[in-house]
XYZ file of C-alpha atoms in Angstrom:
737
model
C 82.788 95.941 35.337
C 82.050 97.117 38.869
C 84.011 94.169 39.921
C 87.253 95.220 37.948
C 86.848 98.945 38.723
C 86.635 97.948 42.492
C 89.901 95.689 42.104
C 91.503 98.559 40.256
C 90.844 101.037 43.157
C 92.114 98.462 45.788
C 95.313 98.120 43.732
C 95.799 101.762 43.127
C 94.859 102.370 47.067
C 97.441 99.585 47.667
C 100.381 101.035 45.928
C 99.579 104.507 47.199
C 99.802 103.188 50.573
C 103.086 101.233 50.076
C 104.499 104.222 48.738
C 103.284 106.326 51.365
C 104.764 103.653 53.793
C 108.052 103.659 52.083
C 108.191 107.146 52.065
C 107.957 107.248 56.021
C 110.332 104.687 56.512
C 113.008 106.661 54.305
C 112.321 109.918 56.210
C 112.652 108.257 59.605
C 115.647 106.608 58.213
C 117.322 109.923 56.973
C 116.091 111.699 60.274
C 117.749 108.918 62.493
C 121.139 109.057 60.361
C 120.860 112.766 60.525
C 120.515 112.877 64.306
C 123.266 110.446 64.816
C 125.625 112.679 62.262
C 124.277 115.807 64.261
C 125.305 113.706 67.611
C 128.606 112.719 66.321
C 129.517 116.371 65.069
C 128.035 117.847 68.573
C 130.456 115.273 70.717
C 134.072 116.353 70.037
C 136.703 115.150 72.231
C 138.634 117.667 74.436
C 142.227 117.353 73.409
C 143.858 120.757 73.633
C 146.831 122.129 71.814
C 149.885 123.021 74.344
C 151.384 126.334 73.813
C 154.037 127.348 76.258
C 155.675 130.950 76.410
C 159.309 131.232 77.622
C 162.058 133.861 78.370
C 164.405 133.819 75.538
C 167.135 134.864 78.111
C 166.298 132.265 80.834
C 164.057 129.571 79.334
C 161.501 129.785 82.001
C 158.026 129.967 81.278
C 156.446 133.445 81.256
C 153.077 133.991 83.420
C 150.706 136.522 82.049
C 151.158 136.643 78.497
C 147.905 136.985 76.173
C 147.902 134.655 73.333
C 145.095 135.861 71.125
C 143.790 134.582 67.583
C 142.741 137.076 64.848
C 139.173 136.679 65.846
C 140.250 138.070 69.361
C 140.001 134.750 71.096
C 142.328 135.546 73.957
C 143.965 133.065 76.341
C 146.486 133.885 79.121
C 149.531 131.875 80.224
C 149.495 130.268 83.688
C 152.293 130.772 85.955
C 154.378 128.248 84.321
C 153.773 129.783 80.782
C 151.356 127.216 79.340
C 148.385 127.719 77.785
C 145.816 124.786 76.898
C 144.548 125.736 73.484
C 141.261 124.083 72.549
C 139.007 125.903 69.984
C 136.710 123.726 67.792
C 137.026 124.399 64.233
C 140.532 125.613 64.568
C 141.794 122.213 65.495
C 143.813 121.041 62.641
C 143.957 124.225 61.174
C 146.835 126.911 60.709
C 146.520 129.523 62.879
C 147.968 132.961 63.769
C 148.908 133.635 67.231
C 149.853 137.145 68.753
C 151.549 137.574 71.827
C 151.555 140.466 74.439
C 152.856 140.679 78.037
C 153.883 143.729 79.915
C 157.773 144.202 79.729
C 158.270 141.542 76.968
C 158.311 141.403 73.209
C 157.807 138.882 70.405
C 159.277 139.192 66.877
C 157.490 141.111 64.462
C 155.804 139.639 60.953
C 153.887 141.564 58.236
C 153.385 145.309 58.912
C 154.198 145.122 63.124
C 151.835 142.142 63.948
C 153.453 140.563 66.790
C 152.849 136.765 66.308
C 153.212 133.759 64.067
C 151.411 131.123 62.190
C 151.307 127.362 63.495
C 149.353 124.251 62.706
C 147.444 123.308 65.760
C 146.754 119.654 66.280
C 145.024 118.094 69.126
C 147.354 116.957 71.549
C 150.234 118.971 69.849
C 152.493 121.583 71.225
C 154.468 124.722 70.130
C 156.998 126.563 72.404
C 157.148 130.476 71.684
C 159.994 132.727 72.708
C 159.807 136.492 74.329
C 162.362 138.855 74.533
C 162.375 140.385 78.031
C 162.488 144.316 78.133
C 162.309 144.279 81.967
C 165.302 143.704 84.035
C 163.462 142.106 86.563
C 162.121 138.466 85.659
C 158.226 137.955 86.329
C 158.252 134.362 87.945
C 154.450 133.564 89.197
C 150.959 134.579 90.570
C 151.135 134.049 94.386
C 147.372 134.378 95.146
C 144.119 133.863 93.319
C 142.354 130.801 91.463
C 143.902 128.827 88.750
C 147.354 129.902 89.329
C 148.412 126.700 87.591
C 145.084 125.792 85.759
C 146.560 125.203 82.360
C 149.373 123.111 83.421
C 146.928 120.744 85.188
C 144.844 120.545 82.344
C 147.762 119.695 80.074
C 149.112 116.984 82.784
C 152.368 119.204 83.581
C 154.090 118.939 86.806
C 153.201 121.914 89.262
C 155.344 123.131 92.477
C 152.516 124.158 94.626
C 150.036 121.825 96.688
C 147.036 124.023 95.398
C 147.438 124.989 91.684
C 143.705 125.716 91.174
C 142.015 126.944 94.304
C 143.528 127.049 97.544
C 142.119 126.308 100.906
C 140.834 130.024 101.384
C 139.065 129.754 98.301
C 140.710 133.083 97.094
C 139.898 134.619 93.747
C 141.878 138.185 94.470
C 143.851 139.918 97.010
C 145.242 143.268 97.414
C 148.380 144.804 99.031
C 150.333 141.972 100.844
C 152.357 142.705 103.974
C 154.544 139.485 105.057
C 156.819 139.277 108.156
C 158.566 136.260 109.959
C 156.803 135.300 113.177
C 157.702 132.165 115.471
C 159.507 130.295 112.887
C 156.794 130.764 109.949
C 156.137 133.279 107.487
C 153.053 135.391 108.084
C 151.169 136.948 104.985
C 148.433 139.677 105.405
C 146.251 140.898 102.581
C 143.613 143.912 102.325
C 140.473 143.231 100.223
C 139.917 139.753 99.192
C 137.612 138.275 96.588
C 135.981 135.081 97.162
C 133.901 132.932 94.870
C 130.247 132.881 96.160
C 129.640 136.629 96.187
C 130.417 139.693 94.532
C 131.467 141.423 97.749
C 134.454 139.543 99.379
C 136.419 140.190 102.822
C 137.191 143.549 103.746
C 138.496 143.132 107.298
C 142.080 141.839 106.558
C 142.797 138.234 105.543
C 145.850 136.291 106.263
C 148.111 132.898 105.428
C 151.164 131.271 106.838
C 153.886 129.514 104.619
C 157.246 127.722 105.809
C 160.492 129.292 105.370
C 162.776 128.378 102.478
C 165.110 125.391 103.208
C 162.708 124.971 106.348
C 159.886 123.019 104.736
C 159.159 126.034 102.798
C 159.675 126.137 98.612
C 162.268 127.510 96.874
C 161.139 131.307 95.973
C 161.752 130.532 92.397
C 159.173 127.469 92.542
C 156.269 129.596 94.537
C 154.732 129.813 97.843
C 152.515 127.363 99.363
C 149.950 129.315 101.558
C 147.977 128.153 104.291
C 145.094 130.533 104.894
C 143.109 131.317 108.117
C 139.550 130.280 107.296
C 136.200 130.518 108.677
C 133.326 127.955 109.047
C 132.569 128.396 105.404
C 136.135 127.394 104.197
C 136.767 131.095 102.991
C 139.046 133.633 104.274
C 138.651 134.346 107.872
C 137.940 138.230 108.904
C 140.954 138.750 110.787
C 140.161 141.805 112.812
C 136.735 141.459 115.012
C 134.142 144.162 114.461
C 133.717 146.460 117.141
C 130.872 149.047 117.320
C 131.545 152.134 115.275
C 134.052 150.508 112.851
C 134.133 151.332 109.358
C 133.648 148.858 106.657
C 137.232 148.436 105.448
C 140.069 147.319 107.476
C 143.578 147.529 106.513
C 147.054 146.548 107.707
C 150.667 147.686 107.162
C 153.809 148.127 108.908
C 154.030 144.772 110.413
C 156.421 144.469 113.726
C 157.485 141.641 116.110
C 158.707 142.308 119.526
C 158.982 141.175 122.834
C 156.375 142.265 125.575
C 157.058 142.828 129.301
C 157.174 138.949 129.898
C 159.797 138.306 127.286
C 157.044 136.747 125.034
C 157.284 137.344 121.212
C 154.326 139.511 119.896
C 153.291 140.414 116.268
C 151.673 144.018 115.793
C 150.581 145.821 112.959
C 149.451 149.357 112.280
C 145.998 149.590 110.816
C 143.432 152.071 109.118
C 139.755 151.578 109.371
C 137.726 153.471 106.789
C 134.200 154.238 105.610
C 134.831 153.751 102.136
C 138.345 154.512 100.319
C 138.892 158.216 101.390
C 137.293 158.341 104.720
C 139.792 157.098 107.452
C 138.078 157.005 110.736
C 140.738 155.577 113.088
C 144.161 154.354 112.913
C 146.388 152.824 115.383
C 148.210 149.540 116.447
C 146.838 145.788 116.193
C 148.030 143.019 118.379
C 147.884 139.260 117.076
C 146.323 136.737 119.261
C 148.099 133.500 118.597
C 145.427 131.370 120.245
C 142.314 132.897 118.403
C 144.138 133.454 115.189
C 143.387 137.197 114.663
C 143.883 140.717 115.724
C 142.189 140.743 118.766
C 143.174 143.638 120.523
C 144.110 147.202 119.202
C 145.632 150.410 120.537
C 143.760 153.439 118.847
C 145.893 156.477 117.859
C 144.627 160.437 118.046
C 143.404 161.044 114.633
C 144.121 164.493 115.159
C 148.048 164.030 114.898
C 147.844 161.552 112.117
C 151.348 162.650 111.138
C 152.703 160.502 114.066
C 151.307 157.218 112.868
C 153.222 154.810 110.961
C 152.465 153.414 107.316
C 154.068 151.365 104.846
C 155.908 148.483 104.302
C 158.689 148.081 107.500
C 162.253 147.042 107.956
C 164.217 146.595 111.236
C 167.496 148.378 111.501
C 170.119 149.593 114.089
C 170.948 153.273 114.732
C 173.568 154.072 117.370
C 173.434 150.742 119.074
C 169.349 150.791 119.235
C 167.040 148.635 116.947
C 163.962 150.472 115.420
C 161.417 149.900 112.874
C 161.394 151.956 109.822
C 158.345 152.648 107.954
C 158.119 153.377 104.010
C 155.514 155.969 103.727
C 156.653 155.873 100.771
C 160.217 157.230 102.009
C 161.643 155.617 105.092
C 160.911 159.217 107.398
C 159.200 157.348 110.224
C 160.395 155.059 112.831
C 160.158 153.593 116.286
C 162.273 151.822 118.794
C 161.764 148.126 118.904
C 160.041 147.786 122.162
C 156.653 146.779 122.853
C 156.061 150.034 125.181
C 157.201 152.233 122.399
C 155.400 150.682 119.469
C 151.936 151.108 121.122
C 152.571 154.574 122.356
C 151.982 157.065 119.465
C 154.053 159.712 121.038
C 156.979 157.254 120.575
C 157.363 157.642 116.831
C 160.057 159.932 115.121
C 160.080 161.764 111.854
C 163.313 162.373 109.902
C 162.611 166.037 109.075
C 164.691 169.156 108.091
C 161.924 171.582 109.547
C 162.484 173.727 112.269
C 161.520 171.930 115.484
C 157.614 172.054 116.326
C 156.926 173.545 113.083
C 155.056 172.012 109.796
C 155.402 172.738 106.135
C 153.880 176.060 105.192
C 155.145 176.414 101.348
C 157.107 179.433 100.792
C 156.890 180.508 104.633
C 158.205 177.131 105.781
C 161.055 177.363 108.288
C 164.030 174.851 108.130
C 166.405 173.721 110.678
C 169.918 175.149 110.106
C 172.897 175.546 112.375
C 174.947 178.487 113.429
C 176.827 178.236 109.922
C 173.754 178.150 107.817
C 173.953 174.174 107.356
C 170.714 172.376 107.010
C 170.168 169.987 109.515
C 168.146 166.658 108.991
C 167.314 164.791 112.127
C 164.922 162.315 113.936
C 162.392 164.172 115.770
C 159.425 163.228 117.634
C 157.787 166.823 117.745
C 158.195 167.633 114.078
C 156.543 165.999 111.109
C 158.477 164.928 108.001
C 158.157 166.273 104.393
C 157.023 164.681 101.300
C 159.346 164.473 98.000
C 156.717 167.040 96.355
C 157.164 169.638 99.351
C 161.203 168.994 99.192
C 160.899 170.074 95.426
C 158.801 172.696 96.256
C 161.322 173.888 99.046
C 164.082 173.953 96.183
C 161.681 175.945 94.056
C 161.359 178.457 96.799
C 164.974 178.927 97.411
C 164.672 177.558 100.961
C 166.645 174.631 100.084
C 169.391 173.633 97.431
C 169.435 170.561 95.353
C 172.328 169.318 97.100
C 170.615 169.468 100.448
C 167.700 167.370 99.363
C 167.286 163.673 100.096
C 164.697 162.477 98.006
C 164.594 164.127 94.653
C 165.002 160.837 92.581
C 165.566 161.062 89.014
C 165.566 158.230 86.453
C 169.304 157.690 85.198
C 168.130 156.976 81.366
C 165.933 159.792 81.279
C 166.282 162.521 83.800
C 162.713 162.467 84.848
C 161.491 162.806 88.328
C 160.447 159.437 89.870
C 157.756 160.204 92.042
C 157.712 157.539 94.590
C 154.319 156.135 95.639
C 155.247 152.995 97.597
C 158.708 151.967 98.369
C 160.409 149.194 100.188
C 163.800 149.798 101.517
C 166.161 147.016 102.607
C 169.791 146.781 103.385
C 171.572 144.542 100.731
C 174.530 142.561 102.043
C 175.567 141.668 98.382
C 175.625 145.535 97.752
C 176.426 146.636 101.200
C 174.430 149.440 100.773
C 170.548 150.310 101.472
C 168.187 149.246 98.388
C 165.002 150.428 97.408
C 162.373 148.629 94.943
C 159.928 151.895 93.846
C 156.575 151.927 92.668
C 156.514 155.390 90.538
C 153.403 157.632 90.889
C 152.281 158.766 87.528
C 154.659 156.739 85.153
C 155.199 157.142 81.300
C 153.009 154.235 80.558
C 150.969 153.388 83.423
C 149.573 155.213 86.492
C 151.123 153.148 88.967
C 152.996 150.336 87.160
C 156.247 151.332 86.840
C 158.917 150.291 89.107
C 162.265 151.220 89.962
C 165.512 150.320 91.530
C 168.099 152.781 93.542
C 170.325 152.762 95.940
C 171.780 155.075 98.728
C 174.269 155.146 101.638
C 171.362 155.369 104.302
C 167.912 154.658 104.529
C 167.194 158.413 104.873
C 169.256 158.836 101.366
C 170.085 160.810 99.510
C 167.949 158.839 96.913
C 169.227 160.175 93.522
C 169.215 157.918 90.765
C 167.054 155.349 89.594
C 166.871 152.846 87.129
C 163.486 151.405 85.686
C 163.128 147.512 86.442
C 159.581 146.638 85.087
C 157.012 148.541 82.858
C 153.394 148.116 82.390
C 150.961 149.215 79.636
C 148.091 151.232 81.110
C 148.050 148.439 83.942
C 148.977 149.212 87.637
C 151.457 146.891 89.541
C 150.977 148.876 93.286
C 152.230 148.482 96.942
C 155.322 146.614 96.152
C 156.693 144.282 98.900
C 160.166 142.941 99.124
C 160.679 139.550 100.833
C 164.246 139.649 102.008
C 164.012 136.159 103.875
C 164.043 134.915 100.150
C 167.124 136.743 99.132
C 169.749 134.263 97.479
C 173.526 134.529 97.179
C 173.943 136.894 100.162
C 171.609 139.187 98.680
C 172.631 139.285 95.075
C 169.242 137.882 93.709
C 165.994 139.669 95.564
C 162.534 139.158 95.343
C 159.187 141.106 95.454
C 155.767 141.378 94.280
C 152.843 143.563 93.819
C 149.161 143.885 93.071
C 148.497 143.804 89.427
C 145.097 145.406 88.518
C 143.510 147.433 86.096
C 141.209 149.514 88.077
C 143.178 152.597 87.970
C 144.386 152.055 84.398
C 142.980 152.754 81.007
C 142.227 149.282 80.112
C 139.088 147.516 78.497
C 139.100 144.404 80.190
C 140.949 143.078 83.298
C 143.239 140.340 82.672
C 141.459 137.071 83.706
C 142.939 135.563 86.835
C 145.742 137.981 87.125
C 143.621 140.951 87.630
C 143.700 142.025 91.581
C 146.174 139.383 92.442
C 149.626 139.260 93.550
C 152.673 138.529 91.095
C 156.475 137.650 92.398
C 159.282 139.076 90.388
C 163.112 138.645 91.191
C 165.864 140.721 90.389
C 169.609 140.198 90.105
C 171.684 142.913 91.532
C 174.576 141.745 89.187
C 173.031 142.746 86.381
C 175.180 145.031 84.049
C 172.168 147.373 83.523
C 172.049 148.409 86.922
C 175.676 149.794 87.285
C 174.617 153.211 86.517
C 172.593 153.628 89.622
C 174.828 151.340 92.077
C 176.928 153.334 94.597
C 180.017 152.485 96.767
C 178.832 151.709 100.326
C 178.171 154.930 102.067
C 179.073 156.905 99.055
C 176.860 158.753 96.648
C 175.106 157.685 93.306
C 176.466 159.276 90.048
C 180.034 160.479 89.658
C 181.709 159.619 92.729
C 182.777 156.060 91.535
C 184.828 155.521 88.445
C 182.335 154.142 85.893
C 182.199 153.394 82.003
C 179.087 154.283 80.486
C 177.794 153.089 77.057
C 174.937 154.850 75.585
C 172.781 155.232 72.270
C 169.259 155.471 70.656
C 166.784 152.840 72.500
C 165.705 151.597 69.239
C 166.440 151.829 65.676
C 164.973 150.273 62.292
C 166.643 147.467 60.428
C 169.075 148.836 57.775
C 169.538 152.027 59.630
C 173.064 153.454 61.077
C 173.597 154.663 64.482
C 176.137 156.035 66.913
C 177.065 154.251 70.243
C 178.815 156.448 72.612
C 181.670 155.611 75.040
C 182.309 157.937 78.215
C 183.981 157.751 81.538
C 183.006 159.167 84.872
C 184.391 159.592 88.429
C 187.892 159.253 87.799
C 190.011 161.211 90.457
C 193.275 160.687 89.058
C 194.970 161.718 85.714
C 194.767 159.345 82.651
C 196.947 159.393 79.891
C 196.001 156.110 77.849
C 193.276 153.661 77.843
C 192.941 149.944 76.423
C 189.176 149.219 75.866
C 187.755 146.327 74.175
C 183.995 146.051 73.094
C 182.021 142.991 72.031
C 178.983 142.851 69.755
C 176.857 140.741 67.892
C 177.979 140.248 64.292
C 174.710 138.598 63.340
C 172.590 141.556 64.394
C 175.262 144.560 64.009
C 177.834 145.493 61.540
C 180.608 147.864 62.590
C 181.354 150.881 60.434
C 183.839 153.128 62.041
C 185.081 155.063 65.286
C 185.897 158.510 66.054
C 187.117 160.379 69.086
C 184.466 162.450 70.499
C 186.776 164.958 72.086
C 189.764 166.724 70.361
C 191.857 165.737 73.314
C 191.551 161.961 72.718
C 193.246 159.998 69.757
C 192.960 156.666 68.771
C 196.344 155.359 68.251
C 195.495 152.075 67.296
C 192.199 150.136 66.369
C 191.717 146.287 65.552
C 188.987 143.798 64.909
C 190.923 140.535 65.462
C 187.584 138.363 65.114
C 184.133 139.541 64.063
C 182.388 141.024 67.137
C 185.283 142.287 69.119
C 186.592 145.767 68.713
C 189.998 146.749 70.481
C 191.104 150.563 70.958
C 194.123 152.058 72.291
C 193.561 155.584 72.962
C 195.488 158.559 74.520
C 193.835 161.509 76.755
C 196.332 164.246 75.515
C 195.399 166.457 78.731
C 195.164 163.504 81.134
C 191.684 163.884 81.870
C 189.495 160.846 81.228
C 185.989 162.054 82.649
C 184.457 162.727 79.368
C 182.900 161.396 76.343
C 185.557 159.776 74.868
C 184.705 157.424 71.702
C 181.893 157.305 69.226
C 181.335 154.018 67.378
C 179.181 153.910 64.519
C 177.160 150.461 63.482
C 174.357 149.424 61.303
C 171.689 147.566 62.617
C 170.960 144.322 60.422
C 167.467 142.881 59.215
C 166.761 139.712 60.913
C 163.377 139.171 59.903
C 162.200 139.867 63.393
C 162.542 142.854 66.095
C 165.339 141.885 68.090
C 167.434 143.334 70.872
C 171.110 144.022 70.335
C 173.728 144.486 72.906
C 177.234 146.317 73.092
C 179.219 145.777 75.730
C 182.423 147.006 77.356
C 184.317 143.981 78.273
C 187.797 145.095 79.202
C 188.979 148.705 79.862
C 192.607 149.370 81.621
C 193.470 152.890 82.238
C 196.830 154.214 83.266
C 198.025 157.590 84.612
C 201.630 159.480 83.820
C 203.385 157.040 86.200
C 202.485 153.813 84.168
C 200.351 152.780 86.992
C 197.234 151.048 85.713
C 193.621 150.365 87.087
C 190.319 149.087 85.629
C 187.133 150.046 85.201
C 183.837 147.528 85.585
C 182.501 146.965 82.135
C 179.152 148.279 80.870
C 176.574 147.257 78.379
C 174.364 149.271 76.303
C 171.182 147.423 74.669
C 168.737 148.726 71.764
C 165.921 147.312 69.937
C 166.156 146.689 66.363
C 162.633 146.957 64.768
C 162.197 144.372 61.996
C 161.746 147.163 59.376
C 158.390 149.118 60.319
C 159.527 152.889 60.252
C 157.710 155.877 61.397
C 155.134 157.132 58.874
C 155.244 160.856 60.391
C 157.388 162.097 57.437
C 156.431 165.819 57.975
C 157.221 166.039 61.534
C 153.539 166.989 62.791
C 153.778 164.430 65.437
C 150.766 162.443 63.681
C 150.477 160.285 60.599
C 148.199 161.257 57.891
C 147.297 162.095 54.191
C 149.897 164.748 54.442
C 152.391 162.307 55.098
C 151.131 159.939 52.085
C 151.660 163.052 49.793
C 155.166 163.334 50.958
C 156.102 159.344 50.209
C 153.855 159.446 47.053
C 156.229 162.391 45.635
C 159.139 160.043 46.189
C 157.756 157.131 44.637
C 159.910 155.006 42.649
C 163.319 156.644 43.956
C 166.018 154.249 45.472
C 169.229 154.286 47.289
C 171.243 155.391 43.899
C 168.834 158.470 43.441
C 170.834 161.696 43.913
C 168.175 162.906 46.433
C 168.119 159.667 48.615
C 169.374 161.288 51.592
C 166.357 163.747 51.700
C 163.552 161.205 50.646
C 164.834 157.905 52.394
C 162.710 158.688 55.385
C 159.659 157.594 53.027
C 161.703 154.044 52.619
C 159.585 152.538 55.725
C 160.771 148.759 55.121
C 164.111 150.002 54.884
C 164.689 147.918 51.554
C 166.389 150.778 49.667
C 163.391 151.845 47.487
C 160.351 153.510 47.864
C 157.514 151.497 46.195
C 153.923 150.518 46.768
C 154.817 148.390 50.187
C 155.813 151.806 51.541
C 152.828 153.474 50.673
C 150.454 150.500 51.943
C 152.144 150.696 55.291
C 152.020 154.317 55.641
C 148.055 153.676 54.855
C 148.099 151.250 57.308
C 149.450 153.731 60.097
C 147.060 156.465 59.057
C 144.244 154.027 59.995
C 145.817 153.208 63.263
């Protein structure tokens, strides 16, 4: 019995032991299998999805486009417009991408969201188009890390030698000054960030590049910069430290001249500061070719700071003598192009209307007038210039008339005052006038990010009208610099850059890679949108040159009717007949009717031979052409997205009483057709609230056949001819914005 019990116990123990062993084996196998699965899940092959964003007009890749998903994962296109998109969990999924970029727009989908849905696949690709609102075209980032980062990741070709990090290891650079010197371009910047420390180089940095056509790149492609570097391979401090120096050293007003021995020299104006607002010294720096730094300096008297130059410089000739002209921000400071004059503070002249030896003194200011009472502007060494604001104040005080002013610049489309913060004046061979690219101070959508183009018969003006060519949303683009050595087609295409930065704007997060760096643009001066500010050589803008002008609303909703106006200005002879032809896109606009804008204008004949082309034979009964002439009514069509439409005057032949004919230059008017989202401010109280919702709800169910439709159709926010739940939902969404 005992033996049987013992055997039974051993058997049970064996079974339990075997079961336990099997359990352990299962656990081990399961753990190993789980670990292998986890390891497999943890290892995902990096194979990004290629996104490219291009300009719908030129097909060129657009830098600085934010491409974001619904959960705010944001990528930014590189200088070729590429994004290497890789998000584990989204590869193989349909993904909504929203596109945002300063001065560009993307088509709208549901309730105004700017984007579209695409299937994201490893190794796949998609190309998005954006319409350019800016007249100038963004080309590429000039400085900083990762200029072509995404292009390199995607295996796309890049135009520059150092697409990821240049030889100076530059992360960011502020405010460029560039000049041609000894067969190369010399570039100098202010504060420069480096990768190995939060504080960078604040004593001026620099680089060289080859000129286009002489070893340098086409300016459309980029710039190969070779930096002056220190022993660590980062940017060299180009102004040696002297006892008592402040911590900041900035240069401006670059000049080249010959010294007493006939040797070419490079000079620059300097500002030495303790912090941003405490300038302790200013004067002229002299470049040392051997040491590759500004070894020598000539300090100027800080008690006569008004004599010092500032800003971008340009060389010009006046009465047979060469001068360097400085934009501070207007070109009202100059010095003769000799080594002795440049290094002598008392040789600098100011362009001023003040009585010799005086200065601005508000309402008590004394102006320089001749015996007939005419205001005398002139270059003087003993008298300071006045600012744009001071000039405006003198007009207000009655000391000066608006016609006597030189710098009261206005926006040609809005009439707003364009306060010049920095300018870059250059003579333009193509236009045969002086041209200016101006950074506006306190613009409508950014503090220092609105850029304008203007023309004048002389560098000193009068500067009267300007056209906005670049806009930014709460981000700045300051200290614009022109690059005349990049000009193409005799100056028809010009190039300029500026510092892109969020520092002074109302921006939550600076743009990665781009913030505090230089961005290059180009502007085609033959663009018809600039015609309203273009002048005759030695003439004045506005009203002096015969011009046709088309105008109308900046934006309308799809389905909305609007009027486009045609007027003529600046015709000095009588005009009794006109033969004018207009073109438009019938896929975006429907022509409704035309009517004279004045009782002395009559439409004799009207013809639309083909869709999109209108021809009118007009008579001016009183022989006067300078007036609002014709009103054209169109309806904006729904295309499913927000688009830009244009109406162009393609032909205009005018004739006087003798039958002599002459032609006007063509003109173009552009407007934006919103995809269908109307304003929810139905009660006109400048906000969208529950009061507007009540107005819409009271009109619920009404449609285009309702007798009171004209009174209630403003509640039809999607322009589908009826007021329904979709309109109420859109209005509610606007309340929450």
